[in-house]
Structure formats: C-alpha cells, structure tokens
XYZ file of C-alpha atoms in Angstrom:
694
model
C 124.592 -159.364 150.231
C 123.449 -161.396 153.518
C 119.474 -161.367 153.737
C 117.489 -163.117 155.910
C 113.533 -163.099 156.478
C 111.905 -163.935 159.940
C 108.138 -163.659 160.981
C 106.024 -162.638 163.525
C 101.911 -162.554 163.779
C 99.547 -160.288 165.460
C 95.911 -161.410 165.799
C 95.149 -162.889 162.501
C 98.032 -161.478 160.958
C 101.275 -162.799 160.143
C 104.417 -160.870 158.846
C 107.710 -161.475 157.508
C 110.442 -158.867 158.223
C 113.501 -158.439 155.942
C 117.023 -157.912 157.653
C 120.014 -156.951 155.511
C 123.230 -156.108 155.731
C 123.669 -153.742 152.724
C 120.694 -151.361 153.732
C 119.317 -149.647 156.500
C 118.452 -152.143 159.831
C 115.104 -153.552 159.583
C 113.649 -155.632 162.378
C 110.494 -156.947 163.421
C 107.992 -155.313 166.363
C 109.391 -157.028 169.490
C 106.163 -158.511 172.198
C 105.736 -157.469 175.336
C 108.178 -159.576 177.467
C 111.054 -158.251 174.958
C 110.580 -154.437 175.658
C 112.954 -154.346 178.142
C 115.924 -155.862 175.549
C 115.503 -152.914 173.531
C 118.383 -150.768 173.027
C 118.687 -146.982 173.073
C 117.550 -146.884 169.294
C 114.889 -149.304 169.640
C 116.321 -151.981 167.699
C 116.676 -155.428 168.583
C 119.365 -157.709 167.701
C 118.897 -160.420 164.915
C 119.837 -163.029 167.426
C 117.493 -162.778 169.876
C 114.775 -162.050 166.857
C 115.331 -165.278 165.514
C 114.947 -167.327 169.049
C 111.412 -165.923 169.183
C 110.410 -166.626 165.846
C 111.621 -170.135 165.288
C 108.161 -171.636 165.936
C 106.209 -169.302 163.690
C 108.636 -169.882 161.185
C 107.709 -173.193 160.590
C 104.207 -172.338 160.341
C 105.093 -170.186 157.210
C 106.947 -172.734 155.607
C 104.513 -175.173 155.609
C 101.588 -172.405 154.602
C 104.061 -171.418 151.485
C 104.558 -174.708 150.264
C 101.159 -175.392 149.943
C 101.138 -172.270 147.185
C 101.158 -173.286 143.776
C 103.162 -171.168 141.210
C 100.810 -170.611 138.600
C 97.272 -169.032 138.673
C 94.259 -170.774 137.753
C 91.249 -169.448 136.520
C 88.741 -168.360 138.969
C 91.442 -168.568 141.330
C 90.847 -167.378 145.408
C 92.116 -164.111 145.926
C 90.613 -164.106 149.835
C 88.910 -160.614 149.153
C 86.154 -159.996 151.629
C 88.055 -162.565 154.331
C 89.726 -159.565 156.019
C 87.538 -156.228 156.697
C 88.421 -153.036 158.718
C 87.385 -154.194 162.129
C 90.623 -156.946 161.557
C 92.665 -153.696 160.463
C 91.790 -151.731 163.526
C 92.177 -154.954 165.808
C 95.557 -155.390 164.089
C 96.667 -151.901 164.556
C 96.037 -152.058 168.420
C 98.838 -154.785 168.768
C 100.930 -152.693 166.324
C 101.125 -149.735 168.689
C 102.037 -151.356 172.017
C 105.180 -152.113 170.467
C 107.162 -148.807 169.232
C 110.760 -149.744 169.146
C 113.275 -149.046 166.045
C 113.164 -146.565 163.154
C 111.192 -147.290 159.977
C 111.390 -150.602 158.677
C 109.788 -153.001 156.191
C 107.784 -156.233 157.094
C 106.057 -158.349 154.249
C 102.680 -159.922 155.539
C 102.732 -163.563 155.320
C 99.044 -163.186 154.104
C 100.560 -162.230 150.695
C 101.854 -165.940 149.892
C 104.467 -166.826 147.460
C 104.024 -164.978 144.431
C 103.878 -166.325 140.844
C 107.284 -166.947 139.276
C 108.754 -163.683 137.891
C 106.542 -161.266 140.063
C 107.930 -157.500 140.715
C 108.458 -155.869 144.025
C 105.835 -153.643 145.258
C 106.701 -151.161 148.157
C 103.366 -149.867 150.185
C 103.751 -146.289 151.457
C 101.100 -145.804 154.064
C 98.840 -142.812 154.984
C 99.532 -140.310 158.060
C 98.728 -143.809 160.321
C 102.253 -145.202 159.494
C 100.953 -148.637 160.257
C 101.359 -150.196 156.749
C 98.547 -152.449 157.577
C 96.081 -150.011 154.765
C 96.683 -152.746 152.100
C 95.414 -155.772 154.489
C 92.067 -155.915 152.160
C 94.394 -156.628 149.292
C 97.106 -158.412 150.524
C 96.079 -162.116 149.380
C 95.243 -160.841 145.604
C 98.123 -158.781 145.548
C 100.663 -161.390 146.982
C 100.140 -163.907 144.169
C 101.366 -161.422 141.831
C 103.734 -159.081 143.548
C 106.521 -159.463 146.492
C 104.920 -157.305 148.769
C 106.512 -154.961 151.485
C 105.000 -152.629 153.729
C 106.442 -149.622 155.611
C 106.090 -149.151 159.135
C 106.518 -146.189 160.786
C 106.661 -146.613 164.819
C 103.972 -144.035 166.608
C 106.466 -141.869 168.532
C 109.046 -142.103 165.456
C 109.558 -138.736 164.717
C 112.003 -139.319 161.267
C 111.358 -136.091 159.107
C 110.203 -136.763 155.793
C 113.731 -136.082 153.630
C 114.995 -139.153 155.781
C 111.776 -141.437 155.057
C 112.599 -140.425 151.079
C 116.089 -141.653 151.676
C 115.026 -144.872 153.383
C 112.345 -145.683 150.487
C 114.816 -144.584 147.579
C 117.590 -147.166 149.226
C 115.383 -150.048 149.400
C 113.977 -149.252 145.507
C 117.935 -148.624 144.332
C 118.601 -152.189 146.377
C 115.612 -154.169 144.223
C 116.875 -152.602 140.840
C 120.139 -153.552 141.906
C 118.830 -157.576 142.147
C 117.020 -157.283 139.112
C 117.269 -154.274 136.980
C 114.894 -155.793 133.928
C 111.935 -155.584 136.440
C 109.913 -152.518 137.572
C 109.287 -151.678 140.997
C 105.715 -150.455 141.989
C 105.722 -147.666 145.005
C 102.008 -147.942 146.192
C 101.176 -144.468 147.989
C 98.216 -143.771 149.934
C 97.757 -140.043 150.892
C 100.684 -138.960 152.432
C 102.449 -142.325 150.611
C 101.605 -140.127 147.414
C 104.191 -137.608 148.246
C 106.552 -140.164 149.480
C 106.371 -141.855 146.118
C 106.372 -138.745 143.777
C 109.258 -137.247 145.964
C 111.515 -140.630 145.886
C 110.167 -141.205 141.721
C 111.621 -137.493 141.364
C 114.888 -138.469 142.599
C 115.848 -141.839 140.377
C 114.067 -141.021 136.927
C 116.232 -143.701 135.721
C 115.147 -146.339 137.247
C 111.593 -148.107 136.091
C 108.770 -147.507 138.812
C 105.381 -147.572 138.529
C 103.797 -145.245 140.698
C 100.057 -145.964 142.238
C 98.370 -143.003 144.154
C 95.671 -143.317 145.944
C 94.307 -139.878 146.773
C 97.562 -138.283 147.077
C 97.946 -135.698 149.352
C 99.554 -133.375 147.078
C 96.844 -131.371 147.286
C 96.960 -131.025 151.584
C 97.448 -127.305 150.686
C 93.556 -127.154 148.888
C 92.255 -129.454 151.832
C 88.590 -128.653 153.127
C 89.680 -129.321 156.725
C 92.690 -126.321 156.793
C 90.393 -124.280 158.988
C 90.691 -127.421 161.583
C 94.201 -127.660 161.791
C 95.197 -124.708 163.896
C 92.311 -126.246 166.452
C 93.784 -129.425 166.817
C 96.708 -127.763 168.225
C 94.403 -126.465 171.299
C 92.178 -129.399 171.603
C 92.266 -130.610 174.710
C 93.978 -133.988 175.591
C 90.921 -134.913 177.425
C 88.836 -134.967 173.959
C 91.094 -136.477 172.028
C 89.326 -139.967 172.493
C 86.508 -138.740 170.596
C 88.731 -137.338 167.877
C 88.615 -140.823 165.874
C 84.834 -141.227 165.530
C 84.884 -137.654 163.993
C 88.009 -138.163 161.759
C 86.409 -141.661 160.435
C 83.218 -139.755 159.118
C 85.756 -137.329 157.337
C 88.082 -139.548 156.071
C 86.118 -142.980 154.664
C 82.578 -143.912 154.539
C 81.545 -146.134 157.900
C 79.181 -147.893 155.280
C 81.382 -148.917 153.059
C 83.945 -150.490 154.896
C 81.078 -152.642 156.531
C 80.091 -153.829 152.718
C 83.447 -155.217 152.164
C 82.345 -159.133 153.482
C 78.740 -158.536 152.357
C 77.699 -160.491 148.961
C 75.823 -158.338 146.630
C 73.928 -160.799 145.395
C 71.593 -161.264 148.775
C 68.159 -159.942 149.133
C 68.300 -156.760 150.697
C 66.577 -157.895 153.353
C 69.606 -160.241 154.208
C 71.927 -157.270 153.033
C 70.377 -154.809 155.799
C 70.908 -157.455 158.072
C 74.562 -158.372 157.695
C 75.440 -154.751 157.232
C 73.900 -153.464 160.663
C 75.911 -156.745 162.380
C 79.284 -155.319 160.431
C 78.491 -151.664 161.760
C 77.706 -153.124 165.190
C 81.417 -154.560 165.368
C 83.422 -151.791 163.796
C 82.279 -148.993 165.850
C 83.475 -149.905 169.248
C 86.931 -150.617 168.100
C 86.789 -147.047 166.090
C 88.211 -145.962 170.044
C 91.636 -147.234 168.722
C 92.283 -144.834 166.122
C 93.010 -142.444 169.099
C 96.128 -144.681 170.223
C 97.399 -144.944 166.365
C 97.671 -141.577 166.456
C 98.042 -139.642 169.759
C 97.836 -135.773 169.788
C 101.261 -135.214 169.651
C 101.804 -137.630 166.557
C 98.728 -136.348 164.886
C 100.420 -132.694 164.909
C 103.523 -134.201 164.125
C 101.920 -135.856 160.982
C 100.237 -133.005 159.611
C 103.459 -130.862 159.725
C 105.078 -133.391 157.751
C 102.411 -133.508 155.474
C 102.654 -130.178 154.619
C 106.346 -130.308 154.010
C 106.076 -133.367 152.112
C 103.419 -131.964 149.445
C 105.608 -128.588 149.330
C 108.529 -131.067 148.358
C 106.514 -133.579 145.938
C 105.178 -130.563 144.296
C 107.897 -128.565 143.676
C 109.895 -131.867 141.852
C 106.653 -132.967 139.890
C 108.489 -132.316 136.371
C 111.386 -134.833 137.380
C 109.216 -137.727 137.876
C 109.563 -140.031 134.573
C 107.676 -143.062 135.965
C 104.585 -144.454 134.741
C 101.564 -142.989 137.111
C 98.361 -144.442 137.731
C 96.031 -142.015 140.522
C 92.839 -143.626 142.044
C 91.015 -140.405 143.100
C 87.601 -140.924 145.891
C 84.492 -139.028 144.678
C 83.463 -138.318 148.207
C 86.603 -137.662 149.629
C 85.884 -135.124 153.124
C 89.369 -134.815 153.437
C 91.184 -134.067 150.007
C 90.032 -132.495 146.879
C 91.529 -135.333 145.393
C 89.186 -135.541 141.996
C 90.118 -132.233 141.304
C 93.955 -133.142 142.488
C 93.819 -135.697 139.659
C 93.330 -134.314 136.830
C 96.033 -131.410 137.898
C 98.533 -134.551 138.115
C 97.761 -135.827 134.929
C 98.661 -132.808 133.271
C 101.358 -132.297 134.943
C 103.294 -135.573 134.951
C 104.814 -137.345 131.974
C 102.615 -140.542 131.866
C 99.836 -140.438 133.799
C 96.072 -142.488 133.642
C 93.340 -141.555 136.444
C 90.652 -143.785 137.681
C 87.763 -142.242 139.725
C 85.705 -143.591 142.374
C 82.627 -141.541 142.781
C 81.277 -143.281 145.558
C 83.938 -143.738 147.581
C 85.964 -141.969 150.528
C 89.256 -140.629 151.610
C 90.213 -144.513 152.550
C 89.448 -146.030 149.497
C 91.807 -149.131 149.985
C 89.903 -150.012 152.793
C 86.263 -149.636 151.325
C 83.943 -151.673 149.147
C 83.992 -151.426 145.579
C 87.427 -150.941 145.398
C 89.528 -154.180 144.047
C 93.037 -153.560 143.665
C 94.301 -156.019 141.312
C 91.229 -155.403 138.906
C 92.427 -152.084 138.499
C 95.789 -152.504 137.423
C 94.502 -155.000 135.105
C 91.901 -153.027 133.402
C 94.510 -149.821 133.160
C 97.277 -152.068 131.974
C 99.784 -151.172 134.559
C 100.606 -154.833 135.589
C 103.983 -156.153 134.039
C 106.752 -157.713 135.233
C 109.203 -156.285 132.287
C 109.821 -153.001 131.031
C 106.884 -153.097 128.772
C 103.371 -154.531 129.166
C 103.286 -157.686 127.408
C 99.449 -158.796 126.587
C 100.713 -162.753 126.677
C 103.018 -162.746 129.316
C 101.317 -160.367 131.843
C 98.001 -161.771 131.561
C 96.637 -162.695 134.748
C 93.449 -164.947 134.840
C 90.067 -163.364 136.432
C 89.940 -164.481 140.157
C 86.423 -165.837 141.443
C 85.879 -162.453 143.397
C 86.257 -160.383 139.842
C 84.148 -162.898 138.133
C 81.614 -162.451 140.627
C 81.570 -158.704 140.981
C 81.572 -159.143 136.961
C 78.400 -160.589 137.067
C 76.609 -158.278 139.981
C 77.652 -155.478 138.540
C 76.398 -156.094 134.638
C 73.486 -159.201 134.798
C 73.215 -159.178 131.346
C 72.492 -162.651 131.440
C 69.984 -162.642 133.837
C 67.886 -160.299 131.751
C 68.346 -162.153 128.617
C 68.539 -166.139 129.852
C 71.054 -167.006 127.493
C 70.203 -170.349 124.975
C 73.745 -172.239 124.799
C 73.951 -174.878 122.329
C 76.722 -176.566 120.240
C 77.086 -179.398 118.111
C 79.024 -182.480 118.662
C 81.262 -184.868 115.835
C 78.700 -186.453 114.706
C 76.518 -183.569 113.724
C 74.252 -183.340 117.206
C 72.756 -180.235 118.211
C 72.993 -180.363 122.138
C 72.282 -178.173 124.817
C 75.464 -176.369 126.397
C 78.994 -176.455 125.787
C 79.668 -180.120 125.147
C 80.477 -179.644 121.663
C 83.256 -177.565 122.101
C 86.323 -178.948 122.962
C 88.193 -178.795 126.654
C 91.844 -178.575 125.239
C 93.052 -176.007 123.363
C 94.105 -174.260 121.373
C 90.665 -173.560 120.191
C 89.960 -170.613 117.893
C 86.186 -169.301 117.738
C 85.119 -167.291 115.317
C 81.932 -165.651 114.707
C 79.357 -163.055 114.295
C 79.750 -159.492 116.223
C 76.153 -158.426 117.281
C 75.242 -154.843 117.668
C 78.044 -153.132 120.406
C 79.251 -156.509 120.971
C 76.478 -157.514 123.241
C 77.102 -161.204 122.828
C 80.259 -160.798 124.374
C 79.245 -160.923 128.134
C 76.932 -163.900 128.164
C 79.566 -165.906 126.143
C 82.363 -165.250 128.558
C 80.485 -166.086 131.613
C 79.104 -169.248 129.914
C 82.764 -170.474 129.097
C 84.178 -169.425 132.836
C 81.184 -170.886 134.466
C 80.667 -173.993 132.560
C 84.380 -174.803 131.570
C 86.643 -172.826 133.515
C 88.025 -171.340 130.608
C 89.011 -167.452 130.147
C 87.986 -166.545 125.908
C 90.927 -164.635 124.852
C 89.429 -161.944 123.025
C 90.890 -160.308 119.682
C 89.615 -156.760 120.296
C 89.940 -153.341 118.114
C 93.292 -151.026 119.475
C 90.991 -148.104 120.330
C 90.283 -150.022 123.583
C 93.756 -150.040 124.275
C 94.338 -146.103 124.314
C 91.176 -144.288 124.856
C 92.289 -143.568 128.548
C 95.017 -141.533 127.546
C 92.745 -139.074 125.650
C 89.815 -139.087 127.847
C 91.263 -139.376 132.098
C 88.629 -139.105 133.940
C 85.656 -140.542 132.097
C 83.901 -143.534 133.147
C 86.063 -146.277 131.327
C 84.412 -149.125 132.997
C 83.738 -150.882 129.433
C 87.236 -150.078 128.807
C 88.759 -151.807 131.701
C 86.525 -154.529 131.301
C 87.840 -155.631 127.959
C 91.554 -155.340 129.386
C 90.558 -157.319 132.569
C 89.468 -159.952 130.675
C 92.186 -161.087 128.499
C 91.460 -159.434 125.588
C 94.319 -158.356 123.305
C 94.680 -155.645 120.647
C 93.851 -157.572 117.257
C 97.410 -158.070 115.405
C 98.504 -160.802 113.612
C 101.401 -161.268 116.049
C 98.849 -161.423 118.802
C 96.836 -164.276 117.552
C 100.216 -166.157 116.559
C 101.280 -165.590 120.189
C 97.988 -166.707 121.436
C 97.628 -169.977 119.157
C 100.998 -170.994 120.388
C 100.308 -171.068 123.747
C 97.132 -173.140 123.345
C 94.598 -170.237 124.677
C 91.068 -170.601 123.625
C 90.905 -167.616 121.693
C 87.718 -165.414 120.173
C 88.012 -163.938 116.664
C 85.277 -161.756 114.755
C 86.444 -161.266 110.976
C 83.858 -158.575 110.863
C 85.385 -156.438 113.478
C 83.957 -152.944 114.157
C 81.846 -152.614 110.986
C 80.007 -155.634 112.066
C 79.445 -154.219 115.699
C 78.667 -151.048 114.730
C 76.688 -151.910 111.943
C 73.773 -149.551 110.283
C 70.171 -150.168 110.386
C 68.721 -153.201 108.231
C 72.270 -154.786 108.268
C 71.783 -157.052 111.369
C 72.711 -160.758 111.325
C 75.032 -159.649 108.249
C 78.663 -161.054 107.960
C 81.085 -157.907 106.928
C 84.244 -160.274 106.285
C 87.212 -159.603 104.401
C 88.299 -161.343 101.088
C 91.107 -162.959 102.312
C 91.367 -165.781 104.721
C 93.090 -164.154 107.553
C 93.466 -166.709 110.218
C 92.846 -170.127 108.516
C 96.495 -170.575 107.778
C 97.655 -169.104 111.312
C 95.062 -171.657 113.112
C 96.483 -174.532 110.966
C 99.872 -173.961 111.718
C 99.286 -174.544 115.245
C 96.756 -177.382 114.720
C 93.914 -175.185 116.083
C 90.445 -176.299 116.425
C 88.196 -173.881 114.935
C 84.405 -173.477 116.073
C 82.379 -171.303 114.210
C 79.562 -170.018 115.828
C 76.531 -167.651 115.684
C 74.182 -165.853 118.181
C 71.178 -163.766 117.484
C 69.068 -161.768 120.039
C 70.396 -158.173 119.606
C 66.971 -157.153 117.928
C 65.166 -158.467 120.798
C 67.235 -156.049 123.639
C 67.831 -152.748 121.445
C 65.862 -151.039 118.515
C 68.565 -148.816 116.656
C 67.194 -145.354 116.028
C 70.550 -143.593 115.067
C 73.406 -145.115 112.901
C 76.383 -143.723 111.594
C 74.555 -142.320 108.347
C 71.881 -140.789 111.107
C 74.537 -138.963 113.009
C 76.749 -137.837 110.464
C 73.842 -135.335 109.258
C 73.934 -133.744 112.766
C 76.479 -131.116 112.938
C 78.000 -131.246 116.348
C 77.716 -135.289 116.809
C 79.786 -135.808 113.336
C 82.292 -133.201 114.565
C 82.731 -135.488 117.949
C 82.521 -138.869 115.804
C 85.566 -137.016 113.406
C 87.320 -136.210 116.533
C 87.316 -139.582 118.140
C 88.330 -141.410 114.628
C 91.114 -138.704 113.677
C 94.115 -140.339 115.256
C 92.239 -143.907 115.850
C 93.979 -146.660 114.512
C 92.592 -147.446 111.367
C 92.247 -151.596 110.914
C 91.966 -152.494 107.249
C 91.643 -149.459 106.030
C 93.067 -150.360 102.730
C 90.277 -153.562 102.360
C 88.078 -153.289 99.240
C 84.504 -152.959 100.140
C 82.217 -152.483 103.660
C 84.992 -154.194 105.326
C 87.382 -151.234 105.254
C 84.564 -148.438 106.822
C 85.702 -148.551 110.570
C 84.345 -145.497 111.664
C 83.374 -145.292 115.430
C 80.644 -143.956 116.789
C 78.011 -144.797 119.386
C 75.016 -146.097 118.063
C 71.741 -144.479 119.080
C 69.489 -147.579 120.574
C 66.451 -147.563 122.416
C 66.316 -150.679 124.915
C 63.196 -152.938 124.730
C 61.571 -155.381 127.023
C 64.245 -157.903 127.360
C 63.693 -160.786 125.005
C 66.363 -163.556 124.562
C 70.112 -164.327 122.840
C 70.294 -167.813 121.305
C 73.861 -169.330 120.781
C 74.750 -172.241 118.532
C 78.760 -173.404 118.249
C 79.192 -175.227 115.052
C 80.915 -178.657 114.698
C 84.556 -178.228 115.572
C 86.564 -178.151 112.367
C 90.141 -179.815 113.071
C 93.012 -178.178 111.249
C 95.302 -180.819 112.944
C 97.258 -182.713 109.649
C 96.098 -180.785 107.381
C 99.353 -179.041 106.341
C 98.034 -178.042 102.835
C 96.049 -175.098 104.602
C 99.416 -173.329 105.309
C 100.868 -173.103 102.265
C 97.991 -173.889 99.721
C 95.905 -170.686 99.329
C 93.279 -172.068 97.745
C 92.709 -174.881 100.310
C 92.444 -172.121 103.111
C 90.261 -169.994 101.174
C 87.916 -172.807 100.724
C 87.807 -173.383 104.770
C 87.399 -169.938 104.920
C 84.156 -169.527 102.916
C 82.943 -173.169 104.463
C 83.312 -171.309 108.102
C 81.302 -168.091 107.089
C 78.604 -170.159 105.673
C 78.050 -172.248 108.450
C 77.836 -169.154 110.437
C 75.222 -167.831 108.386
C 73.244 -171.207 108.266
C 73.672 -171.104 111.996
C 72.729 -167.493 112.364
C 69.301 -168.912 109.801
C 68.508 -171.632 112.119
C 68.514 -169.557 115.242
C 66.280 -166.918 113.919
C 63.744 -169.588 113.121
C 63.733 -171.691 115.924
C 63.386 -168.886 118.510
C 59.954 -168.286 116.812
C 59.034 -171.790 118.790
C 60.485 -170.822 122.427
C 57.796 -170.281 124.498
C 60.017 -168.370 127.056
C 61.771 -166.055 124.408
C 60.441 -162.725 126.546
C 61.136 -161.643 130.010
C 57.384 -161.574 130.358
C 56.627 -164.734 129.402
C 59.593 -166.757 131.543
C 58.515 -164.883 134.519
C 54.782 -165.606 134.018
C 56.084 -169.686 133.899
C 57.803 -169.030 137.353
C 61.611 -168.400 135.721
C 61.936 -164.759 137.629
C 65.391 -162.769 136.532
C 67.231 -164.156 139.320
C 66.678 -167.883 138.276
C 70.200 -169.538 136.855
C 70.410 -168.949 133.517
C 70.833 -173.029 132.875
C 67.620 -173.552 134.329
C 64.983 -171.840 131.707
C 64.256 -173.875 128.997
C 63.596 -173.282 125.412
C 62.552 -174.804 121.843
C 62.710 -178.094 121.279
C 65.932 -179.508 119.452
C-alpha cells in the first residue's frame, strides 16, 4: 500500500490529509486559485496538491519534531485555547472549497501521539465539516491518531455510501494493526453512522463513543418544525442560524470554555460578556455551512440513517459509551441513552445535565477525562490498568481542584519526616524517586485522599497510584445513568483494583503507590472506631515491596471528626428495613476482599454512612520516616522478618495519629472561622496557612 500525508492551513487550524492507493481517493481542500483546476468529480491530482503544500509541510515537520513521545504528569492538553468562535471562523474557510467527495483529514493540532496509540475516526453531525472536535484536538491527539470525516456542503452522498466509506477505512486500519481497537466517535448524525458501521463488521474490535446520537430523531421535539423548513422563504434562511444556535447548543456554555473558573464573579462576568459579544456576530456563518438545500437533504438523511442504525442494533457487538446532554433541545438524548443501554450488548452511559446538543463544543466536557473515567481508553484488546494509564493533564487537575474544593475548606497541614527523624513542614521527607509505597490509615469515606493526591501533584509533580476496591470499577455496569462523579474520579486519577498482581506491576514500574491495609472496613468504620486500624494478620505487602527494593513510607492523618459527624453507621442502617434491603442488594454481587479473613477485617460490607457536616476544621498529615527495603533480601524469604517490619509500620502509624491528635489541640488555626478571623480566607493557598509549632 502506498500512503502519503500532506497538510494545509485555514486560519489558526492546520490539517493533514491522507491519500492512499488502496482506499477511496482522499484529497485536501483546494484554495481559491486552484478551483479552476478541479475536475468534474471535484478531486485535485496529488501531484498538484504536493506542490501547494511543500512550504507548510516544513512547518508541520518542525512542529511534530518538538513533541515528545511520552506524557508527563500535568502535561499541557491545550484545552481552552480553541473556542466555538474559532470553529465558526474555520468553518467559513472550509465551505469556500467544495470540490471532491467525502474525505478524511488529520488536524495538525493533534500533534504526534505517544507510541502505540489507537486510531480515532471522528464522524461529525449534520454540518458534515469534521471540525466539531476542535476543542479537543490537542488532548486527544496525544493518545490517538485522529482522523476527521469531511463531507462538502453540496455533496449528496447517500447514507449507505457514507457507511461504505467509513467501513473501508476501518477495515484498512484494522489490516494495518489487527491487535489495536479502532475508535468511532459519532456526534449526533455521526452516532447513526458509527452504529451502522459497527453492525456491519462485528468481528473488528471497535469502541463507539456516541455523543447525543440521532437515533432518536423520530422522537425529536422539533419534528413538527421539519415540514415548515421546506417552505421557509430563502430570504429568511439567514436568520435560521441564530434560532438553531439556541436550539442545538447553549451559547453561555460555549462562551465559558476558555474562562478560568477560579476567577472572581465580576471578572468571570466580564470575560463571559466579551466572549458572547465576539461569538454572536460569527453565528451568521451557519447559514453558509448548512444552506437551505443542504439542510433539507441532511434532515432526510438523518431519518434514513436513524432507521438504518436502529434496525441493526442487535448486530452491534462493539463497546459503546453514550454521552447524553440533559438540556438537549433538539433530541430526547437522556431517554435515548437509556434505550441504547438496554438494547446494546456492551454499553455505558454518562449524563451531562447542564449541557445542550452541541456537547463537544461546550464548557463542562473534557472528552479525554470522560474516556479515562469510564475505562474506555485502551491500546490493545483489553483495558490494562498499568500500560493504558494516562497521567492527568494540567486542565484535569485544575478542573478537579475547582470542582471539589476540599483542600481549600480544610487547609491541610502536610508534615514529613527526614532520614534523621526530624519532622518538617511539606513533603521533603518523602523520596523523589520510585518505587515508593505509601501505607496509611483510611479515614471515613476516604476523605483524606483528595488533599493527599493534590499535594503530591502540586509539590512533587507525582501521581499517586491508589489501590482501590474492585467495586469502583464495576458500579456503572449496574447503575447506568446515576451520578458517577466520584467513581470516575477514582479511575481518572490512576487508581487500580486492589489485587496482588496490580501492586506487583505498579512497584515493578517504579510508581508511587498508595495502599490501605484496612481497606473498606477502615473507610466505612462504625461509631467510636475513628482512628482505629483494621489490618489483616499477615504482612500482605512487605515482602512484595522488598522484592522491588521499594521505599515504604508509613503515614497517618486525622481530621475526619472535624469535618463530619457519623450518625448512621452500618448497624444503625441494618435496623431500617428499606435501607437494609438496599445494602443487601448492592453487596449481593460485589467482589469481597478478604472474605475469608478472621475478625473485623473480613467484614467488608458496602454501605453509605449517614453523616452530618460540621463547620470545617482541618486535616493533619504526617509521613513517617522512610523505610528502605533495598538490600534486605531476608524480607522476601523470611516470614518472621517480614512480620516484624509489618508490626513496626502499623505501630508507626498509630503513633503518628496519636501525635497529630495531640498537636492539633495547639493549633490556633484549626477551625475555618479561626483561620478567617486571622486573615486567611478560604481562597488562601493551603501552604500559606500556619499551624502548631513543631
């Protein structure tokens, strides 16, 4: 197969187009000066195309050469640098060049993906431009080879022929690397196209991402308006974009994309007003993107595409993720997501209650985070928690901080212990190089996790990989459209199911890992059991840590009793009939860790503790003196030596918590009111708020 790649540029966007002798003819869009050379079929010969892009190819090569092949923690994903205004301006350039049939292009903004990245084929909505993914190009381009389908404005390729085009491309990519999945990202009408293709090639490993799929167009709330469009006067068609904009998307959320959510309200309002003022004038371009004749054609194709896809849902064997908007004024996307969940072989759903139909162009949607949180990103036939891990980007971390705010409310005090035993503020006592295993106490509902992970990201640029209960990786298969915010957060930030093999692989890869030997029994403790360790009798982690010469860092944390009061524990809830039934239901099929262990550590029943929030106090962390296992081969083979170190670590953690409980009584800034009175508002950086004397 002979394959070549070239590039072209519109406004701030650059694109690469693929031409292949073994697939349908693919071309770049011609410039104004080249329109006269376009043949009757609208294609430009590759020789002429090559001459046009020689200069820009130099820019492309230069740009790609600077891009690394691996992702670092807090990498730049470019989110917020492109907005809907850029999309509309680039669209104007696209529609001026209307030669040729549907074709694929690769945005150069996507850059060079990391080694082994799968292919992602973007199938656009009824606009057909293929630009609807522009807000996510840079982020997705680091972990996918992105191709976007472009259908010219006046192209009249029928639905089944579009299915053929996409199917040929999928088969070609599969033949090049049959062990990798191929992603089909279908937006609205593109969702019908993705399902149709998947139904025709069930033997190929496909992952479908359906964004408000138009399979529900027959139930659209706009159905009564469709006949009116046919008699809509041509002179009024220019007003249609303004109407469509408010129906299809939320202008406010579109304008919020590049606004920092941490700004004061007045600054946010000022930026929002400016963005809206810049956005509204370019909306008129929509009438050129979708002229009246094209709109009528696309609506007919919508109906035929939805009918085609719906009649073949039973044949779809691919993995499917449906992203549904709660304020979709064009389609009943929420109800459709539930229907697809019940109809498809392997389907998950995520619901965005505040977004409109144009979800991919609106604020509140960070697509790569969604794929990570739903475990839909993989590079081979099965998701691997270690090799498919993608570290958090700077945007993900910023969104995380702004959406939770627990660190701001609790102003956590971070202390660590140097090699000489001296306690210091900050994380200086924790090693900078892995493998490191943090072993500690699990507060009620794991409240300590968020500030801990944030501090390591902020100060050490290190992602702590937590060992989480397997239930966090299976909940959404049973509850398809519940609020999965916390479940997805656990996955997005690198947690893995708590199994010996996963710990083995984390330590062997020099990771910073986090282990709670007390597990769910500790995090879901009963009244009066705060700051009590529920550890198994056997040293489950010591010998494995020694095998990889891991540095073990014991730590303790206190403060849960300053944040919430436990009022309904497991025993209380089991005495309430309807709650007891719910607890039995969720635990019936749950994986049980240490179910054969003796004592309380074996009681790993899941339930939701009933708590009453308190006026926030403060969290206090102390990381103990690092314990080196390098050169201690006896820990691997000698059970008694391992048991002795295990007991030492447990004792260290208990002593740490006793120390913290005593010292916090001396902290004049323990409560949020005291901190505010002393001039440290909630917005103050956590490391600027003083505490007790060391």
